[in-house]
Coordinates of C-alpha atoms in Angstrom, one line a residue:
M1 CA 0.0 -0.2 0.1
L2 CA 2.6 2.1 1.1
A3 CA 5.0 1.7 -2.1
Q4 CA 1.9 2.1 -4.2
L5 CA 1.5 5.5 -2.7
D6 CA 4.9 6.8 -3.3
S7 CA 4.7 6.0 -6.7
A8 CA 1.9 8.1 -6.4
E9 CA 4.2 11.1 -5.7
P10 CA 3.2 15.1 -7.8
E11 CA 5.4 15.7 -10.5
D12 CA 5.4 19.4 -11.5
A13 CA 2.7 19.1 -14.3
P14 CA -0.8 19.7 -13.3
G15 CA -3.4 16.9 -14.3
A16 CA 0.0 14.4 -13.2
D17 CA 0.3 15.0 -9.7
G18 CA -1.4 11.2 -9.3
L19 CA -4.2 12.1 -6.6
D20 CA -7.1 10.9 -7.5
T21 CA -5.3 7.4 -7.4
A22 CA -3.3 8.0 -4.0
I23 CA -6.9 9.2 -2.6
A24 CA -8.5 6.2 -4.1
L25 CA -5.9 4.0 -1.8
L26 CA -7.0 6.2 1.1
E27 CA -10.0 4.4 1.1
A28 CA -8.8 1.2 1.3
L29 CA -7.0 2.0 4.7
P30 CA -9.1 0.6 8.0
D31 CA -9.3 3.5 10.4
R32 CA -8.5 6.7 10.9
T33 CA -5.3 6.0 12.8
A34 CA -3.7 4.4 9.4
L35 CA -5.3 7.0 7.5
L36 CA -3.9 9.9 8.9
R37 CA -0.5 8.2 9.3
T38 CA -0.3 7.6 6.3
V39 CA -1.5 11.1 5.1
I40 CA 1.1 12.5 6.9
G41 CA 3.9 10.9 5.8
L42 CA 3.1 11.6 1.9
L43 CA 2.4 15.3 3.5
R44 CA 6.3 15.5 4.3
R45 CA 7.5 13.5 1.1
W46 CA 5.3 15.5 -1.4
T47 CA 6.3 18.8 0.0
G48 CA 9.7 18.2 1.4
C49 CA 7.8 20.3 4.8
E50 CA 10.1 19.3 7.8
A51 CA 7.2 19.6 10.0
V52 CA 3.5 18.3 9.5
G53 CA 0.4 17.7 11.2
V54 CA -3.6 16.8 11.2
R55 CA -6.0 18.4 14.1
L56 CA -9.4 16.5 14.2
R57 CA -12.5 17.1 16.1
Q58 CA -13.3 16.4 19.4
G59 CA -16.2 17.9 21.3
E60 CA -15.5 21.5 20.7
D61 CA -11.7 21.9 20.3
Y62 CA -9.3 20.5 17.8
P63 CA -6.6 18.9 19.0
Y64 CA -3.6 17.4 17.0
F65 CA -4.4 13.5 16.2
T66 CA -1.1 13.4 14.8
T67 CA 2.1 14.8 14.0
L68 CA 5.5 14.6 12.7
G69 CA 8.3 17.0 13.2
F70 CA 6.9 19.2 15.8
S71 CA 7.9 19.2 18.6
E72 CA 6.5 18.0 22.2
H73 CA 7.0 20.7 23.2
F74 CA 5.1 23.1 20.6
V75 CA 2.1 20.4 20.5
M76 CA 1.5 20.3 24.2
A77 CA 1.3 24.3 23.7
E78 CA -0.4 24.2 20.6
N79 CA -2.8 21.1 21.3
R80 CA -5.9 22.9 22.6
L81 CA -7.4 26.1 20.2
C82 CA -10.5 26.8 22.6
A83 CA -10.1 30.1 24.5
V84 CA -10.8 30.0 28.1
D85 CA -11.6 32.4 30.5
R86 CA -10.1 33.2 34.0
T87 CA -12.1 30.0 35.6
G88 CA -11.2 27.9 32.8
E89 CA -14.2 27.6 31.3
P90 CA -14.3 27.8 26.9
V91 CA -15.0 31.4 26.0
R92 CA -18.6 31.2 23.6
D93 CA -20.2 33.5 21.3
P94 CA -23.5 35.3 21.1
A95 CA -24.4 32.0 19.4
G96 CA -23.2 29.6 22.5
R97 CA -20.3 28.2 19.6
V98 CA -16.4 27.9 21.8
V99 CA -14.2 30.5 20.6
L100 CA -11.3 29.2 18.5
E101 CA -8.1 31.1 18.9
C102 CA -5.3 31.6 16.1
V103 CA -5.3 31.6 12.4
C104 CA -6.2 27.7 13.0
G105 CA -9.1 28.4 14.6
A106 CA -10.0 30.9 11.9
V107 CA -9.2 27.9 9.2
L108 CA -12.0 25.8 10.8
D109 CA -14.5 28.2 11.9
G110 CA -14.7 29.3 8.0
R111 CA -13.7 32.7 8.7
F112 CA -11.4 34.0 5.4
D113 CA -11.2 36.4 3.1
P114 CA -10.3 35.2 -0.4
S115 CA -9.5 38.8 -1.4
M116 CA -6.7 38.5 1.3
P117 CA -2.8 36.9 -1.0
F118 CA -2.8 34.9 2.3
F119 CA -6.2 32.9 1.8
T120 CA -7.2 31.0 -0.7
A121 CA -10.8 30.8 -2.3
K122 CA -11.4 27.5 -0.2
G123 CA -10.1 29.0 2.9
S124 CA -6.5 27.9 3.2
F125 CA -4.1 29.8 5.0
F126 CA -0.8 30.0 3.7
T127 CA 2.6 32.1 4.2
G128 CA 6.0 31.4 2.8
S129 CA 7.5 34.0 5.3
T130 CA 5.7 34.4 8.6
T131 CA 8.3 37.5 9.7
A132 CA 7.3 39.2 6.3
L133 CA 3.3 38.5 6.8
L134 CA 3.4 40.1 10.8
A135 CA 5.6 42.9 9.5
A136 CA 2.8 43.7 6.7
V137 CA -0.7 42.7 7.7
R138 CA -2.6 44.0 10.9
P139 CA -3.5 40.8 13.0
E140 CA -7.2 42.3 12.5
D141 CA -6.7 41.6 8.8
L142 CA -6.2 37.4 9.5
L143 CA -9.5 37.5 11.2
A144 CA -8.3 35.1 14.0
G145 CA -8.8 36.9 16.6
R146 CA -6.3 36.5 19.4
T147 CA -3.1 35.5 17.7
R148 CA -0.5 33.0 19.3
N149 CA 2.5 33.1 16.6
R150 CA 3.8 30.2 17.8
C151 CA 4.6 29.1 14.4
H152 CA 6.9 32.3 14.1
S153 CA 8.3 32.0 17.8
A154 CA 9.3 27.9 16.8
G155 CA 10.9 29.4 13.0
Y156 CA 8.5 28.4 10.8
E157 CA 8.8 31.0 7.5
T158 CA 6.7 28.2 5.4
V159 CA 3.3 27.9 7.3
V160 CA 0.5 26.4 5.2
L161 CA -3.0 25.2 6.9
T162 CA -5.7 23.4 5.1
P163 CA -9.0 22.7 6.2
L164 CA -10.6 18.8 5.9
R165 CA -14.0 19.7 5.3
T166 CA -17.1 18.1 3.4
G167 CA -20.4 18.4 2.9
G168 CA -20.5 20.9 5.9
T169 CA -19.3 19.5 8.3
T170 CA -15.3 20.7 9.4
F171 CA -13.3 17.8 10.7
G172 CA -9.9 19.2 11.5
L173 CA -7.3 20.4 9.3
M174 CA -3.7 19.8 8.4
Q175 CA -0.4 22.1 8.9
L176 CA 2.7 22.3 7.2
G177 CA 5.8 24.2 8.7
D178 CA 8.8 24.3 7.8
R179 CA 11.8 27.0 8.6
R180 CA 12.9 27.6 4.6
T181 CA 11.3 30.6 3.3
D182 CA 8.6 29.2 0.5
A183 CA 9.0 25.4 0.8
V184 CA 5.3 25.4 -0.8
S185 CA 4.4 26.4 -4.4
R186 CA 0.6 27.6 -5.3
P187 CA 0.6 24.6 -7.6
T188 CA 1.7 22.1 -4.6
L189 CA -0.8 24.1 -2.6
E190 CA -3.6 24.0 -5.1
R191 CA -2.8 19.8 -5.0
L192 CA -2.4 19.6 -0.9
E193 CA -6.4 20.8 -1.1
R194 CA -7.5 18.3 -3.7
L195 CA -5.8 15.6 -0.8
A196 CA -7.6 17.3 1.8
D197 CA -11.1 17.0 -0.1
G198 CA -10.2 13.6 -0.6
V199 CA -9.0 12.9 2.7
A200 CA -11.8 14.5 4.7
M201 CA -14.7 12.4 2.5
V202 CA -12.6 9.3 3.5
L203 CA -12.8 10.6 6.8
A204 CA -16.6 11.5 6.8
H205 CA -17.2 7.7 5.0
Q206 CA -15.1 6.2 8.3
E207 CA -17.4 7.9 10.8
R208 CA -20.7 6.9 8.8
E209 CA -19.2 3.6 8.9
Q210 CA -18.8 3.7 12.5
A211 CA -21.6 5.1 13.5
L212 CA -23.6 2.2 11.3
L213 CA -21.7 -0.1 13.6
A214 CA -22.6 1.5 16.7
A215 CA -26.3 1.2 15.4
E216 CA -25.9 -2.0 14.6
A217 CA -24.5 -2.9 17.9
R218 CA -27.0 -1.3 19.8
Y219 CA -30.0 -2.8 17.6
R220 CA -28.1 -6.0 18.6
A221 CA -28.1 -5.3 22.4
V222 CA -31.3 -4.3 22.5
F223 CA -32.8 -6.6 20.0
A224 CA -30.7 -10.5 19.3
T225 CA -29.8 -10.5 22.6
N226 CA -33.5 -9.9 24.5
V227 CA -35.1 -12.2 25.9
A228 CA -38.4 -11.3 24.7
V229 CA -40.3 -12.3 21.6
K230 CA -39.3 -9.6 19.2
L231 CA -40.0 -9.6 15.0
L232 CA -39.5 -6.9 12.4
I233 CA -41.6 -6.8 9.8
D234 CA -42.4 -5.0 6.5
P235 CA -45.6 -3.0 6.4
D236 CA -45.9 -3.3 3.2
S237 CA -45.4 -6.8 2.0
G238 CA -45.8 -8.6 5.8
C239 CA -42.2 -10.2 5.6
I240 CA -40.2 -10.9 8.2
V241 CA -37.2 -9.0 8.0
D242 CA -35.8 -10.0 11.4
A243 CA -36.3 -12.7 13.7
N244 CA -34.5 -13.3 17.5
P245 CA -33.4 -15.7 18.6
A246 CA -36.3 -15.8 21.6
A247 CA -38.6 -15.7 18.4
C248 CA -36.8 -18.6 16.9
A249 CA -37.4 -20.4 19.6
F250 CA -40.9 -19.7 20.5
Y251 CA -42.2 -20.4 16.7
G252 CA -39.9 -23.3 16.3
Y253 CA -38.2 -22.1 13.4
A254 CA -34.5 -22.2 12.5
P255 CA -33.6 -18.2 11.8
E256 CA -33.1 -18.8 8.5
M257 CA -36.5 -19.8 8.1
L258 CA -38.4 -17.5 9.7
R259 CA -37.0 -14.6 8.2
R260 CA -38.3 -16.5 4.9
L261 CA -41.6 -16.3 6.2
S262 CA -44.2 -13.4 6.2
I263 CA -46.8 -12.9 9.2
F264 CA -49.5 -13.9 7.3
D265 CA -47.7 -17.2 8.1
I266 CA -48.1 -16.9 11.1
N267 CA -50.9 -15.3 11.8
T268 CA -54.3 -17.0 11.7
M269 CA -56.3 -13.7 10.9
E270 CA -57.1 -13.8 7.3
P271 CA -54.9 -11.8 5.3
D272 CA -57.0 -8.5 4.2
Q273 CA -57.8 -8.0 8.5
V274 CA -54.3 -8.5 9.1
R275 CA -53.5 -5.8 6.6
R276 CA -56.0 -3.6 8.5
E277 CA -54.3 -4.0 12.0
M278 CA -50.8 -3.0 10.4
E279 CA -51.9 -0.1 9.2
L280 CA -53.6 0.6 12.8
A281 CA -50.2 -0.1 13.7
L282 CA -48.0 2.4 11.1
G283 CA -50.4 4.9 12.1
G284 CA -50.2 4.4 15.9
T285 CA -53.6 4.5 15.7
R286 CA -53.3 1.4 18.0
R287 CA -50.0 -0.1 19.9
T288 CA -51.7 -3.3 21.4
F289 CA -53.3 -6.3 19.7
R290 CA -54.3 -9.5 20.4
F291 CA -54.0 -12.1 17.7
S292 CA -53.7 -16.5 17.6
H293 CA -49.9 -16.9 16.6
R294 CA -49.4 -20.6 14.3
M295 CA -46.2 -22.2 15.3
A296 CA -43.8 -24.4 13.5
D297 CA -45.5 -27.8 14.3
G298 CA -48.8 -26.6 13.5
S299 CA -49.6 -25.5 17.1
A300 CA -51.5 -22.3 17.8
R301 CA -50.5 -19.8 20.6
E302 CA -52.4 -16.6 22.0
V303 CA -50.1 -13.9 21.7
E304 CA -50.1 -10.1 22.7
V305 CA -48.6 -8.2 20.1
Y306 CA -46.8 -4.5 21.5
T307 CA -45.9 -2.8 18.3
G308 CA -45.4 0.6 16.6
P309 CA -43.0 1.7 13.5
V310 CA -39.3 2.2 13.5
A311 CA -37.2 3.8 10.9
F312 CA -34.2 0.8 10.2
S313 CA -32.0 0.9 7.1
G314 CA -33.8 3.8 5.1
R315 CA -37.0 2.5 5.3
T316 CA -40.4 2.1 7.8
L317 CA -40.9 -0.9 9.4
L318 CA -43.4 -2.5 12.6
Y319 CA -41.3 -3.3 15.8
S320 CA -43.0 -6.0 17.5
I321 CA -42.7 -7.4 20.8
I322 CA -44.7 -10.6 21.4
H323 CA -46.5 -12.1 25.1
D324 CA -47.7 -15.5 24.9
V325 CA -51.1 -14.9 26.7
T326 CA -52.3 -18.4 26.1
D327 CA -52.7 -19.9 29.5
R328 CA -54.3 -16.3 30.7
V329 CA -56.9 -17.0 27.9
R330 CA -57.7 -20.6 28.6
A331 CA -58.0 -19.8 32.2
E332 CA -60.8 -16.4 31.1
Q333 CA -62.3 -18.9 28.5
A334 CA -62.4 -21.6 31.6
R335 CA -63.9 -19.3 33.8
D336 CA -66.6 -18.1 31.2
R337 CA -67.3 -22.1 30.8
A338 CA -68.0 -22.1 34.4
E339 CA -70.3 -19.0 34.2
Q340 CA -71.9 -20.0 31.4
I341 CA -72.8 -23.4 33.1
L342 CA -73.9 -21.3 36.3
R343 CA -76.2 -19.0 34.2
H344 CA -77.8 -21.6 31.9
D345 CA -77.8 -24.7 33.8
L346 CA -79.0 -23.6 37.1
R347 CA -82.3 -21.9 35.7
S348 CA -84.3 -25.1 35.3
P349 CA -84.0 -27.1 38.2
L350 CA -83.7 -23.4 40.2
T351 CA -87.5 -23.1 38.2
G352 CA -88.8 -26.4 39.1
I353 CA -87.7 -25.8 42.5
A354 CA -89.7 -22.6 43.2
G355 CA -92.5 -23.9 41.5
L356 CA -93.0 -27.5 43.7
A357 CA -92.7 -25.2 47.0
G358 CA -95.6 -23.4 45.6
H359 CA -97.4 -26.3 44.6
L360 CA -97.0 -27.8 47.7
I361 CA -98.2 -25.1 49.7
E362 CA -101.3 -24.6 48.5
K363 CA -101.7 -28.2 50.0
E364 CA -99.8 -28.2 52.5
Q365 CA -102.1 -28.1 56.4
D366 CA -99.1 -27.8 58.5
S367 CA -97.9 -24.1 59.7
V368 CA -94.5 -25.1 60.0
N369 CA -94.1 -26.9 57.1
V370 CA -95.5 -24.2 54.8
D371 CA -93.1 -21.5 56.6
A372 CA -90.0 -23.8 55.6
L373 CA -91.4 -24.4 51.8
V374 CA -92.2 -20.1 51.5
A375 CA -88.3 -20.5 52.4
I376 CA -87.2 -22.5 50.1
R377 CA -89.4 -20.8 47.6
E378 CA -88.3 -17.5 48.3
A379 CA -84.2 -19.2 48.2
A380 CA -85.0 -20.0 44.9
Q381 CA -86.6 -17.1 43.6
R382 CA -83.7 -15.2 45.0
L383 CA -81.5 -17.5 43.0
L384 CA -83.4 -17.0 39.8
G385 CA -82.8 -13.5 39.6
L386 CA -79.4 -14.1 40.5
V387 CA -79.1 -16.4 37.3
G388 CA -81.4 -13.7 35.5
R389 CA -78.7 -10.6 36.1
N390 CA -75.8 -12.6 35.6
L391 CA -77.4 -14.3 31.8
D392 CA -78.6 -10.4 31.3
F393 CA -74.5 -9.4 32.1
C394 CA -73.5 -11.7 29.9
R395 CA -75.8 -10.3 26.8
I396 CA -74.2 -6.9 27.9
E397 CA -70.6 -8.3 27.4
Q398 CA -71.8 -9.6 24.2
G399 CA -73.4 -6.1 23.4
S400 CA -76.4 -7.3 23.0
Y401 CA -78.2 -6.7 25.6
V402 CA -80.7 -3.6 25.3
L403 CA -81.3 -1.2 28.0
S404 CA -84.7 0.1 29.3
P405 CA -84.5 3.0 31.3
R406 CA -86.9 4.3 33.8
P407 CA -86.8 7.0 36.4
V408 CA -84.9 5.5 39.7
P409 CA -84.2 7.8 42.7
L410 CA -80.8 7.7 43.8
G411 CA -81.7 7.9 47.1
E412 CA -84.0 5.4 48.0
L413 CA -81.7 3.2 46.2
L414 CA -78.8 3.5 48.4
Q415 CA -80.7 3.8 51.5
E416 CA -81.8 0.4 50.9
L417 CA -78.8 -1.1 49.7
I418 CA -77.3 0.5 52.8
K419 CA -79.5 -1.8 54.8
E420 CA -78.9 -4.7 53.2
S421 CA -75.6 -3.5 53.7
A422 CA -75.8 -3.1 57.5
M423 CA -74.6 -6.5 59.0
L424 CA -71.8 -6.6 56.4
A425 CA -70.6 -3.3 57.9
R426 CA -71.5 -4.6 62.2
T427 CA -68.9 -7.6 61.5
R428 CA -66.3 -5.2 59.8
Q429 CA -66.7 -2.4 62.3
V430 CA -67.2 -0.1 59.8
D431 CA -69.5 2.8 60.2
L432 CA -71.4 3.4 56.9
S433 CA -73.4 6.3 56.2
L434 CA -75.1 8.5 53.6
G435 CA -74.5 12.2 53.4
G436 CA -75.1 15.0 50.6
M437 CA -78.5 14.3 49.5
G438 CA -80.1 17.6 48.1
R439 CA -76.8 19.9 48.4
N440 CA -75.3 22.0 45.5
G441 CA -79.4 23.2 44.5
G442 CA -80.1 19.5 44.3
T443 CA -83.4 17.7 44.4
P444 CA -84.7 16.7 47.8
G445 CA -83.6 13.4 48.7
G446 CA -81.0 13.0 45.8
P447 CA -80.7 13.2 42.3
V448 CA -83.2 11.1 39.9
V449 CA -81.0 9.0 37.2
S450 CA -82.1 7.2 34.3
G451 CA -81.6 3.4 34.2
E452 CA -83.2 0.1 35.2
P453 CA -82.8 -0.1 39.2
D454 CA -81.7 -4.1 39.4
L455 CA -78.3 -3.4 37.4
L456 CA -77.7 0.2 39.2
G457 CA -78.9 -1.7 42.4
T458 CA -76.1 -4.2 41.3
L459 CA -73.5 -1.7 40.6
F460 CA -74.0 0.1 44.1
A461 CA -74.3 -3.7 45.7
N462 CA -70.5 -4.2 44.8
L463 CA -69.1 -1.1 45.1
I464 CA -70.7 -0.9 48.7
T465 CA -69.1 -4.3 49.4
N466 CA -65.9 -3.7 48.5
A467 CA -65.5 -1.0 50.5
L468 CA -66.6 -2.0 53.1
E469 CA -64.5 -5.2 53.0
A470 CA -61.0 -2.3 51.9
A471 CA -62.0 -0.3 54.8
P472 CA -59.7 -0.3 58.2
R473 CA -61.6 -1.7 61.3
Q474 CA -63.0 1.3 63.5
S475 CA -62.7 3.8 60.1
A476 CA -65.7 4.6 58.2
V477 CA -67.5 4.1 54.7
T478 CA -69.1 7.8 53.3
I479 CA -71.4 7.7 50.2
S480 CA -71.8 11.0 49.1
V481 CA -74.7 12.3 46.2
T482 CA -74.4 15.4 44.3
E483 CA -75.4 17.1 40.9
A484 CA -73.8 18.2 38.5
G485 CA -75.8 19.7 35.2
S486 CA -76.5 16.7 33.8
E487 CA -75.2 14.0 35.6
A488 CA -75.8 12.6 39.1
W489 CA -72.2 12.0 40.7
V490 CA -72.4 9.3 43.7
T491 CA -68.8 8.6 45.6
I492 CA -67.8 6.0 48.2
H493 CA -65.1 6.6 50.5
N494 CA -63.2 4.4 52.4
L495 CA -59.5 5.0 54.2
G496 CA -58.1 1.7 52.2
I497 CA -56.0 2.2 49.9
I498 CA -55.9 -0.1 46.1
P499 CA -52.7 -2.3 46.0
A500 CA -50.2 -1.1 43.8
A501 CA -50.4 -4.3 41.9
I502 CA -53.7 -4.3 41.1
Q503 CA -54.0 -0.3 40.1
P504 CA -53.0 -0.9 36.4
Q505 CA -55.4 -3.2 35.8
F506 CA -58.4 -1.8 38.7
F507 CA -61.3 -2.5 36.1
K508 CA -60.2 -5.6 34.4
K509 CA -62.5 -8.8 34.6
Y510 CA -60.8 -11.6 37.2
A511 CA -58.5 -8.9 38.7
T512 CA -58.2 -9.5 42.4
C513 CA -55.2 -9.3 45.1
G514 CA -55.0 -10.1 48.7
K515 CA -59.1 -11.2 49.3
D516 CA -59.1 -14.4 49.8
R517 CA -62.7 -14.9 48.3
G518 CA -62.3 -12.4 45.7
T519 CA -63.5 -12.5 42.1
G520 CA -62.0 -9.9 40.4
L521 CA -65.7 -9.2 39.3
G522 CA -66.9 -6.4 41.0
A523 CA -65.2 -3.7 40.5
Y524 CA -65.5 -4.7 36.4
T525 CA -69.3 -5.2 36.6
A526 CA -69.4 -2.1 37.8
R527 CA -68.1 -0.4 35.6
T528 CA -69.7 -2.0 32.7
I529 CA -73.0 -1.1 34.3
A530 CA -72.3 2.6 34.6
R531 CA -71.1 2.7 30.8
L532 CA -74.2 0.7 30.2
H533 CA -75.8 3.7 31.1
G534 CA -74.1 6.4 29.0
G535 CA -71.9 7.0 32.9
D536 CA -68.8 6.1 33.6
I537 CA -66.8 5.9 37.3
D538 CA -63.4 7.5 38.2
W539 CA -60.9 6.5 40.9
S540 CA -58.4 7.5 43.1
S541 CA -56.4 6.0 46.0
G542 CA -53.2 7.2 48.3
E543 CA -52.3 6.8 51.5
S544 CA -53.1 9.6 53.1
T545 CA -56.5 10.0 51.3
G546 CA -57.8 6.4 51.0
T547 CA -59.6 5.2 48.3
R548 CA -62.4 7.9 46.4
L549 CA -64.6 6.0 43.4
T550 CA -67.1 8.6 42.0
V551 CA -70.1 7.0 39.8
R552 CA -71.3 8.8 37.2
L553 CA -74.7 8.7 35.6
P554 CA -77.3 11.0 33.4
R555 CA -79.6 12.2 35.7
Y556 CA -83.4 11.9 34.0
H557 CA -85.3 14.4 32.0
G558 CA -88.5 13.1 32.1

């Protein structure tokens, strides 16, 4: 390599300097150190200058990266170009940029006047005699701010400073010094500027390569070595661009095989539906999806996919993280089947028990037996009512329930529920009270809402029971009712707090924590009913304030 570069040594005739060959050979050098050490060796051989060096950008300064021929004392004294104040902090201009001193700083900042004989049109500085220059020009003509004159003090008469600049980025400069006068001719200077342009392009290419390698390393650290199942998907074609080892293990494919598949091969949805879902993810409309994915062995797993667009190698892909939720889904399905059995299969025998008890009451003469039969009938009827409400709630979940609203006085409903909850309150040693009726200009006795009494009774019964079970002993559960425009607000407060583990999923079905017999249906059922009525439930919970749930329901307007 060096022999080839030496053979490209420039001649005096323009166009025969071999610089294009030299620059092409420089591109093959493996790294910045090898490149710039080769460059200063070439500069010294081509120009005959006794001292050469290269400054490179490092943070906000441009220290020497490599030198040849400059004394250690000179390099140490000139290494830093940033001006500093008395405290040692960098001096900055009004735009916040550091001030670079001396002529090197002017060349690096692009401060030059090509009409001056010591500047070129490309921004290089050169002089064949620092002694004559300093005697003939004013310091301000050099556009250098504070000049240090160390090159002159070190005895260098010929000084050349050529910027390494391309694409608007300044990487540094090449510096030549010689104690002879006029050691560098104008044609040689022009060739040096061409070399500087080529070196700057090579440096830019190396920086891009280093940035790509760093990005690749970050990508591999986040994607390839992560234990989560991850896919990169082309939203246009559906092709799997990349899959990490966790994904290969999950789906059961070798890496090269999985990367030859598309999302349509593993998603059990129809392709058109998959495309619509990818459009939602690409546009940021949705981030979380539930799918069934097909494994290599033909089995299917239920997955939750968290996905969004990312820029990758000049195109936009979907970055997807896949969670296997098969066990959770199967458990939910099993609970749903159990609920369906309770809702449907118990209805017929309970109807028979209630009817038979009623038939026997009509014929029974013994009052003791009559009382027992009445109790049996009432118990069967209560269970039938419970099953009926469960059937209604099943239809609500399916979206097939038709609400039949009518006026419901909240005061009467809540007072009845408080009576029914009195035993639980005494058992829990909690004071349960209702207040706020008729305040804020409201209706005496409390507002009237629009809804179905049985469903609203279930809503508030669940919330009151939850509050009593969560409240600390010897504390209170308070219920207040207010009117807020077209809505009625019922606030239930207790001094307990919702566990942190349950807060993100407080209203989710089967979400429960810390209850021996908790089903995780109370809050879920309450909010489902509130939303069916055109309302909702807000909540807050904290150590100092306890837990406050506010049910918002539309008022009745007859």
